[in-house]
């Protein structure tokens, strides 16, 4: 699990900066506050993930499922 440090809205996506690297173990979804989100590819942005959603994510934790 990682904690979300900041969030930036980019079109229909929200880019989430994490407090550490994305785990290298295989995962197919992100789970934040019990809601599962599909993975949106993010390139050349270490410690970042993106979700096709809008909301208040800062301070929450991400599970990689």
PDB file of N, CA and C in Angstrom:
ATOM      1  N   UNK A   1       0.843  -1.183   0.000  1.00  0.00           N
ATOM      2  CA  UNK A   1       0.000   0.000   0.000  1.00  0.00           C
ATOM      3  C   UNK A   1       0.882   1.237   0.000  1.00  0.00           C
ATOM      4  N   UNK A   2       0.362   2.265  -0.627  1.00  0.00           N
ATOM      5  CA  UNK A   2       1.040   3.553  -0.674  1.00  0.00           C
ATOM      6  C   UNK A   2       0.042   4.641  -0.296  1.00  0.00           C
ATOM      7  N   UNK A   3       0.563   5.747   0.230  1.00  0.00           N
ATOM      8  CA  UNK A   3      -0.263   6.884   0.584  1.00  0.00           C
ATOM      9  C   UNK A   3      -0.232   7.896  -0.561  1.00  0.00           C
ATOM     10  N   UNK A   4      -1.360   8.540  -0.821  1.00  0.00           N
ATOM     11  CA  UNK A   4      -1.451   9.552  -1.869  1.00  0.00           C
ATOM     12  C   UNK A   4      -1.037  10.900  -1.286  1.00  0.00           C
ATOM     13  N   UNK A   5      -0.019  11.492  -1.907  1.00  0.00           N
ATOM     14  CA  UNK A   5       0.552  12.742  -1.424  1.00  0.00           C
ATOM     15  C   UNK A   5      -0.106  13.949  -2.081  1.00  0.00           C
ATOM     16  N   UNK A   6      -0.384  13.866  -3.387  1.00  0.00           N
ATOM     17  CA  UNK A   6      -1.057  14.961  -4.079  1.00  0.00           C
ATOM     18  C   UNK A   6      -1.829  14.414  -5.272  1.00  0.00           C
ATOM     19  N   UNK A   7      -2.751  15.228  -5.774  1.00  0.00           N
ATOM     20  CA  UNK A   7      -3.591  14.816  -6.896  1.00  0.00           C
ATOM     21  C   UNK A   7      -3.753  15.998  -7.850  1.00  0.00           C
ATOM     22  N   UNK A   8      -3.703  15.696  -9.138  1.00  0.00           N
ATOM     23  CA  UNK A   8      -3.880  16.719 -10.175  1.00  0.00           C
ATOM     24  C   UNK A   8      -4.904  16.202 -11.174  1.00  0.00           C
ATOM     25  N   UNK A   9      -5.889  17.009 -11.468  1.00  0.00           N
ATOM     26  CA  UNK A   9      -6.910  16.644 -12.455  1.00  0.00           C
ATOM     27  C   UNK A   9      -6.385  16.954 -13.855  1.00  0.00           C
ATOM     28  N   UNK A  10      -6.427  15.951 -14.745  1.00  0.00           N
ATOM     29  CA  UNK A  10      -5.960  16.091 -16.129  1.00  0.00           C
ATOM     30  C   UNK A  10      -7.054  15.530 -17.035  1.00  0.00           C
ATOM     31  N   UNK A  11      -7.887  16.395 -17.568  1.00  0.00           N
ATOM     32  CA  UNK A  11      -9.001  15.934 -18.389  1.00  0.00           C
ATOM     33  C   UNK A  11      -9.932  15.057 -17.572  1.00  0.00           C
ATOM     34  N   UNK A  12     -10.219  13.851 -18.073  1.00  0.00           N
ATOM     35  CA  UNK A  12     -11.114  12.942 -17.343  1.00  0.00           C
ATOM     36  C   UNK A  12     -10.372  12.064 -16.342  1.00  0.00           C
ATOM     37  N   UNK A  13      -9.070  12.294 -16.185  1.00  0.00           N
ATOM     38  CA  UNK A  13      -8.244  11.489 -15.282  1.00  0.00           C
ATOM     39  C   UNK A  13      -7.768  12.314 -14.090  1.00  0.00           C
ATOM     40  N   UNK A  14      -7.422  11.615 -13.011  1.00  0.00           N
ATOM     41  CA  UNK A  14      -6.763  12.233 -11.876  1.00  0.00           C
ATOM     42  C   UNK A  14      -5.415  11.549 -11.705  1.00  0.00           C
ATOM     43  N   UNK A  15      -4.360  12.330 -11.752  1.00  0.00           N
ATOM     44  CA  UNK A  15      -2.993  11.849 -11.574  1.00  0.00           C
ATOM     45  C   UNK A  15      -2.678  11.919 -10.089  1.00  0.00           C
ATOM     46  N   UNK A  16      -2.248  10.796  -9.526  1.00  0.00           N
ATOM     47  CA  UNK A  16      -1.999  10.691  -8.086  1.00  0.00           C
ATOM     48  C   UNK A  16      -0.521  10.453  -7.813  1.00  0.00           C
ATOM     49  N   UNK A  17       0.098  11.354  -7.052  1.00  0.00           N
ATOM     50  CA  UNK A  17       1.487  11.196  -6.628  1.00  0.00           C
ATOM     51  C   UNK A  17       1.495  10.397  -5.338  1.00  0.00           C
ATOM     52  N   UNK A  18       2.282   9.322  -5.322  1.00  0.00           N
ATOM     53  CA  UNK A  18       2.361   8.434  -4.165  1.00  0.00           C
ATOM     54  C   UNK A  18       3.596   8.715  -3.331  1.00  0.00           C
ATOM     55  N   UNK A  19       3.610   8.221  -2.098  1.00  0.00           N
ATOM     56  CA  UNK A  19       4.742   8.428  -1.196  1.00  0.00           C
ATOM     57  C   UNK A  19       5.890   7.453  -1.449  1.00  0.00           C
ATOM     58  N   UNK A  20       5.802   6.658  -2.493  1.00  0.00           N
ATOM     59  CA  UNK A  20       6.857   5.711  -2.852  1.00  0.00           C
ATOM     60  C   UNK A  20       6.557   5.108  -4.207  1.00  0.00           C
ATOM     61  N   UNK A  21       7.413   4.221  -4.665  1.00  0.00           N
ATOM     62  CA  UNK A  21       7.219   3.629  -5.989  1.00  0.00           C
ATOM     63  C   UNK A  21       6.022   2.680  -6.057  1.00  0.00           C
ATOM     64  N   UNK A  22       5.494   2.537  -7.252  1.00  0.00           N
ATOM     65  CA  UNK A  22       4.428   1.576  -7.504  1.00  0.00           C
ATOM     66  C   UNK A  22       5.038   0.179  -7.371  1.00  0.00           C
ATOM     67  N   UNK A  23       4.409  -0.716  -6.636  1.00  0.00           N
ATOM     68  CA  UNK A  23       4.966  -2.066  -6.466  1.00  0.00           C
ATOM     69  C   UNK A  23       5.180  -2.767  -7.809  1.00  0.00           C
ATOM     70  N   UNK A  24       6.205  -3.579  -7.872  1.00  0.00           N
ATOM     71  CA  UNK A  24       6.511  -4.295  -9.109  1.00  0.00           C
ATOM     72  C   UNK A  24       5.707  -5.583  -9.254  1.00  0.00           C
ATOM     73  N   UNK A  25       5.057  -6.024  -8.169  1.00  0.00           N
ATOM     74  CA  UNK A  25       4.209  -7.211  -8.254  1.00  0.00           C
ATOM     75  C   UNK A  25       3.049  -6.930  -9.201  1.00  0.00           C
ATOM     76  N   UNK A  26       2.616  -7.983  -9.899  1.00  0.00           N
ATOM     77  CA  UNK A  26       1.518  -7.825 -10.844  1.00  0.00           C
ATOM     78  C   UNK A  26       0.226  -7.449 -10.124  1.00  0.00           C
ATOM     79  N   UNK A  27      -0.470  -6.480 -10.671  1.00  0.00           N
ATOM     80  CA  UNK A  27      -1.774  -6.074 -10.156  1.00  0.00           C
ATOM     81  C   UNK A  27      -2.631  -5.598 -11.334  1.00  0.00           C
ATOM     82  N   UNK A  28      -3.942  -5.673 -11.180  1.00  0.00           N
ATOM     83  CA  UNK A  28      -4.823  -5.312 -12.288  1.00  0.00           C
ATOM     84  C   UNK A  28      -5.781  -4.171 -11.949  1.00  0.00           C
ATOM     85  N   UNK A  29      -5.789  -3.747 -10.700  1.00  0.00           N
ATOM     86  CA  UNK A  29      -6.669  -2.656 -10.266  1.00  0.00           C
ATOM     87  C   UNK A  29      -6.012  -1.904  -9.116  1.00  0.00           C
ATOM     88  N   UNK A  30      -6.529  -0.695  -8.877  1.00  0.00           N
ATOM     89  CA  UNK A  30      -6.185   0.077  -7.688  1.00  0.00           C
ATOM     90  C   UNK A  30      -7.428   0.130  -6.822  1.00  0.00           C
ATOM     91  N   UNK A  31      -7.264   0.029  -5.522  1.00  0.00           N
ATOM     92  CA  UNK A  31      -8.396   0.124  -4.603  1.00  0.00           C
ATOM     93  C   UNK A  31      -8.140   1.300  -3.653  1.00  0.00           C
ATOM     94  N   UNK A  32      -9.044   2.274  -3.691  1.00  0.00           N
ATOM     95  CA  UNK A  32      -8.946   3.456  -2.835  1.00  0.00           C
ATOM     96  C   UNK A  32     -10.287   3.609  -2.132  1.00  0.00           C
ATOM     97  N   UNK A  33     -10.280   3.612  -0.808  1.00  0.00           N
ATOM     98  CA  UNK A  33     -11.517   3.718  -0.010  1.00  0.00           C
ATOM     99  C   UNK A  33     -12.547   2.664  -0.388  1.00  0.00           C
ATOM    100  N   UNK A  34     -12.098   1.454  -0.701  1.00  0.00           N
ATOM    101  CA  UNK A  34     -13.003   0.368  -1.015  1.00  0.00           C
ATOM    102  C   UNK A  34     -13.558   0.385  -2.432  1.00  0.00           C
ATOM    103  N   UNK A  35     -13.146   1.355  -3.233  1.00  0.00           N
ATOM    104  CA  UNK A  35     -13.589   1.443  -4.623  1.00  0.00           C
ATOM    105  C   UNK A  35     -12.440   1.016  -5.526  1.00  0.00           C
ATOM    106  N   UNK A  36     -12.725   0.092  -6.441  1.00  0.00           N
ATOM    107  CA  UNK A  36     -11.689  -0.383  -7.363  1.00  0.00           C
ATOM    108  C   UNK A  36     -11.697   0.438  -8.641  1.00  0.00           C
ATOM    109  N   UNK A  37     -10.499   0.794  -9.096  1.00  0.00           N
ATOM    110  CA  UNK A  37     -10.313   1.586 -10.312  1.00  0.00           C
ATOM    111  C   UNK A  37      -9.439   0.808 -11.283  1.00  0.00           C
ATOM    112  N   UNK A  38      -9.771   0.899 -12.566  1.00  0.00           N
ATOM    113  CA  UNK A  38      -8.927   0.300 -13.596  1.00  0.00           C
ATOM    114  C   UNK A  38      -7.619   1.067 -13.685  1.00  0.00           C
ATOM    115  N   UNK A  39      -6.573   0.374 -14.102  1.00  0.00           N
ATOM    116  CA  UNK A  39      -5.265   0.988 -14.274  1.00  0.00           C
ATOM    117  C   UNK A  39      -5.252   1.831 -15.536  1.00  0.00           C
ATOM    118  N   UNK A  40      -4.772   3.057 -15.422  1.00  0.00           N
ATOM    119  CA  UNK A  40      -4.543   3.938 -16.561  1.00  0.00           C
ATOM    120  C   UNK A  40      -3.024   4.055 -16.697  1.00  0.00           C
ATOM    121  N   UNK A  41      -2.466   3.684 -17.862  1.00  0.00           N
ATOM    122  CA  UNK A  41      -1.010   3.737 -18.013  1.00  0.00           C
ATOM    123  C   UNK A  41      -0.451   5.152 -17.822  1.00  0.00           C
ATOM    124  N   UNK A  42       0.635   5.242 -17.055  1.00  0.00           N
ATOM    125  CA  UNK A  42       1.343   6.500 -16.828  1.00  0.00           C
ATOM    126  C   UNK A  42       2.809   6.234 -17.151  1.00  0.00           C
ATOM    127  N   UNK A  43       3.362   7.009 -18.057  1.00  0.00           N
ATOM    128  CA  UNK A  43       4.753   6.815 -18.475  1.00  0.00           C
ATOM    129  C   UNK A  43       5.610   7.986 -18.027  1.00  0.00           C
ATOM    130  N   UNK A  44       6.847   7.695 -17.666  1.00  0.00           N
ATOM    131  CA  UNK A  44       7.855   8.704 -17.324  1.00  0.00           C
ATOM    132  C   UNK A  44       7.489   9.588 -16.134  1.00  0.00           C
ATOM    133  N   UNK A  45       6.660   9.096 -15.248  1.00  0.00           N
ATOM    134  CA  UNK A  45       6.314   9.813 -14.021  1.00  0.00           C
ATOM    135  C   UNK A  45       6.451   8.853 -12.848  1.00  0.00           C
ATOM    136  N   UNK A  46       7.647   8.754 -12.288  1.00  0.00           N
ATOM    137  CA  UNK A  46       7.839   7.823 -11.175  1.00  0.00           C
ATOM    138  C   UNK A  46       6.935   8.174  -9.992  1.00  0.00           C
ATOM    139  N   UNK A  47       6.510   7.154  -9.281  1.00  0.00           N
ATOM    140  CA  UNK A  47       5.676   7.296  -8.077  1.00  0.00           C
ATOM    141  C   UNK A  47       4.304   7.882  -8.367  1.00  0.00           C
ATOM    142  N   UNK A  48       3.818   7.729  -9.600  1.00  0.00           N
ATOM    143  CA  UNK A  48       2.507   8.244  -9.972  1.00  0.00           C
ATOM    144  C   UNK A  48       1.632   7.144 -10.545  1.00  0.00           C
ATOM    145  N   UNK A  49       0.347   7.253 -10.284  1.00  0.00           N
ATOM    146  CA  UNK A  49      -0.658   6.422 -10.940  1.00  0.00           C
ATOM    147  C   UNK A  49      -1.758   7.367 -11.416  1.00  0.00           C
ATOM    148  N   UNK A  50      -2.652   6.859 -12.264  1.00  0.00           N
ATOM    149  CA  UNK A  50      -3.786   7.659 -12.707  1.00  0.00           C
ATOM    150  C   UNK A  50      -5.046   6.821 -12.644  1.00  0.00           C
ATOM    151  N   UNK A  51      -6.152   7.486 -12.371  1.00  0.00           N
ATOM    152  CA  UNK A  51      -7.453   6.834 -12.361  1.00  0.00           C
ATOM    153  C   UNK A  51      -8.426   7.685 -13.176  1.00  0.00           C
ATOM    154  N   UNK A  52      -9.378   7.022 -13.807  1.00  0.00           N
ATOM    155  CA  UNK A  52     -10.415   7.721 -14.565  1.00  0.00           C
ATOM    156  C   UNK A  52     -11.539   8.059 -13.595  1.00  0.00           C
ATOM    157  N   UNK A  53     -11.281   9.026 -12.731  1.00  0.00           N
ATOM    158  CA  UNK A  53     -12.251   9.402 -11.703  1.00  0.00           C
ATOM    159  C   UNK A  53     -11.917  10.791 -11.183  1.00  0.00           C
ATOM    160  N   UNK A  54     -12.865  11.318 -10.469  1.00  0.00           N
ATOM    161  CA  UNK A  54     -12.719  12.628  -9.859  1.00  0.00           C
ATOM    162  C   UNK A  54     -13.054  12.463  -8.388  1.00  0.00           C
ATOM    163  N   UNK A  55     -12.306  13.117  -7.507  1.00  0.00           N
ATOM    164  CA  UNK A  55     -12.611  12.989  -6.092  1.00  0.00           C
ATOM    165  C   UNK A  55     -11.505  13.540  -5.222  1.00  0.00           C
ATOM    166  N   UNK A  56     -11.657  13.368  -3.919  1.00  0.00           N
ATOM    167  CA  UNK A  56     -10.674  13.815  -2.940  1.00  0.00           C
ATOM    168  C   UNK A  56      -9.826  12.607  -2.544  1.00  0.00           C
ATOM    169  N   UNK A  57      -8.626  12.515  -3.086  1.00  0.00           N
ATOM    170  CA  UNK A  57      -7.782  11.350  -2.887  1.00  0.00           C
ATOM    171  C   UNK A  57      -6.601  11.599  -1.942  1.00  0.00           C
ATOM    172  N   UNK A  58      -6.200  12.832  -1.740  1.00  0.00           N
ATOM    173  CA  UNK A  58      -5.008  13.147  -0.944  1.00  0.00           C
ATOM    174  C   UNK A  58      -5.176  12.634   0.479  1.00  0.00           C
ATOM    175  N   UNK A  59      -4.130  11.947   0.970  1.00  0.00           N
ATOM    176  CA  UNK A  59      -4.123  11.403   2.318  1.00  0.00           C
ATOM    177  C   UNK A  59      -4.671   9.988   2.421  1.00  0.00           C
ATOM    178  N   UNK A  60      -5.280   9.491   1.366  1.00  0.00           N
ATOM    179  CA  UNK A  60      -5.819   8.127   1.374  1.00  0.00           C
ATOM    180  C   UNK A  60      -4.755   7.132   0.941  1.00  0.00           C
ATOM    181  N   UNK A  61      -5.013   5.858   1.171  1.00  0.00           N
ATOM    182  CA  UNK A  61      -4.065   4.833   0.775  1.00  0.00           C
ATOM    183  C   UNK A  61      -4.583   4.077  -0.450  1.00  0.00           C
ATOM    184  N   UNK A  62      -3.623   3.581  -1.232  1.00  0.00           N
ATOM    185  CA  UNK A  62      -3.926   2.812  -2.428  1.00  0.00           C
ATOM    186  C   UNK A  62      -3.499   1.373  -2.197  1.00  0.00           C
ATOM    187  N   UNK A  63      -4.396   0.448  -2.457  1.00  0.00           N
ATOM    188  CA  UNK A  63      -4.057  -0.977  -2.461  1.00  0.00           C
ATOM    189  C   UNK A  63      -3.939  -1.399  -3.913  1.00  0.00           C
ATOM    190  N   UNK A  64      -2.962  -2.247  -4.193  1.00  0.00           N
ATOM    191  CA  UNK A  64      -2.729  -2.731  -5.546  1.00  0.00           C
ATOM    192  C   UNK A  64      -3.251  -4.164  -5.603  1.00  0.00           C
ATOM    193  N   UNK A  65      -4.391  -4.372  -6.283  1.00  0.00           N
ATOM    194  CA  UNK A  65      -5.056  -5.679  -6.308  1.00  0.00           C
ATOM    195  C   UNK A  65      -5.065  -6.286  -7.703  1.00  0.00           C
TER     196      UNK A  65
END
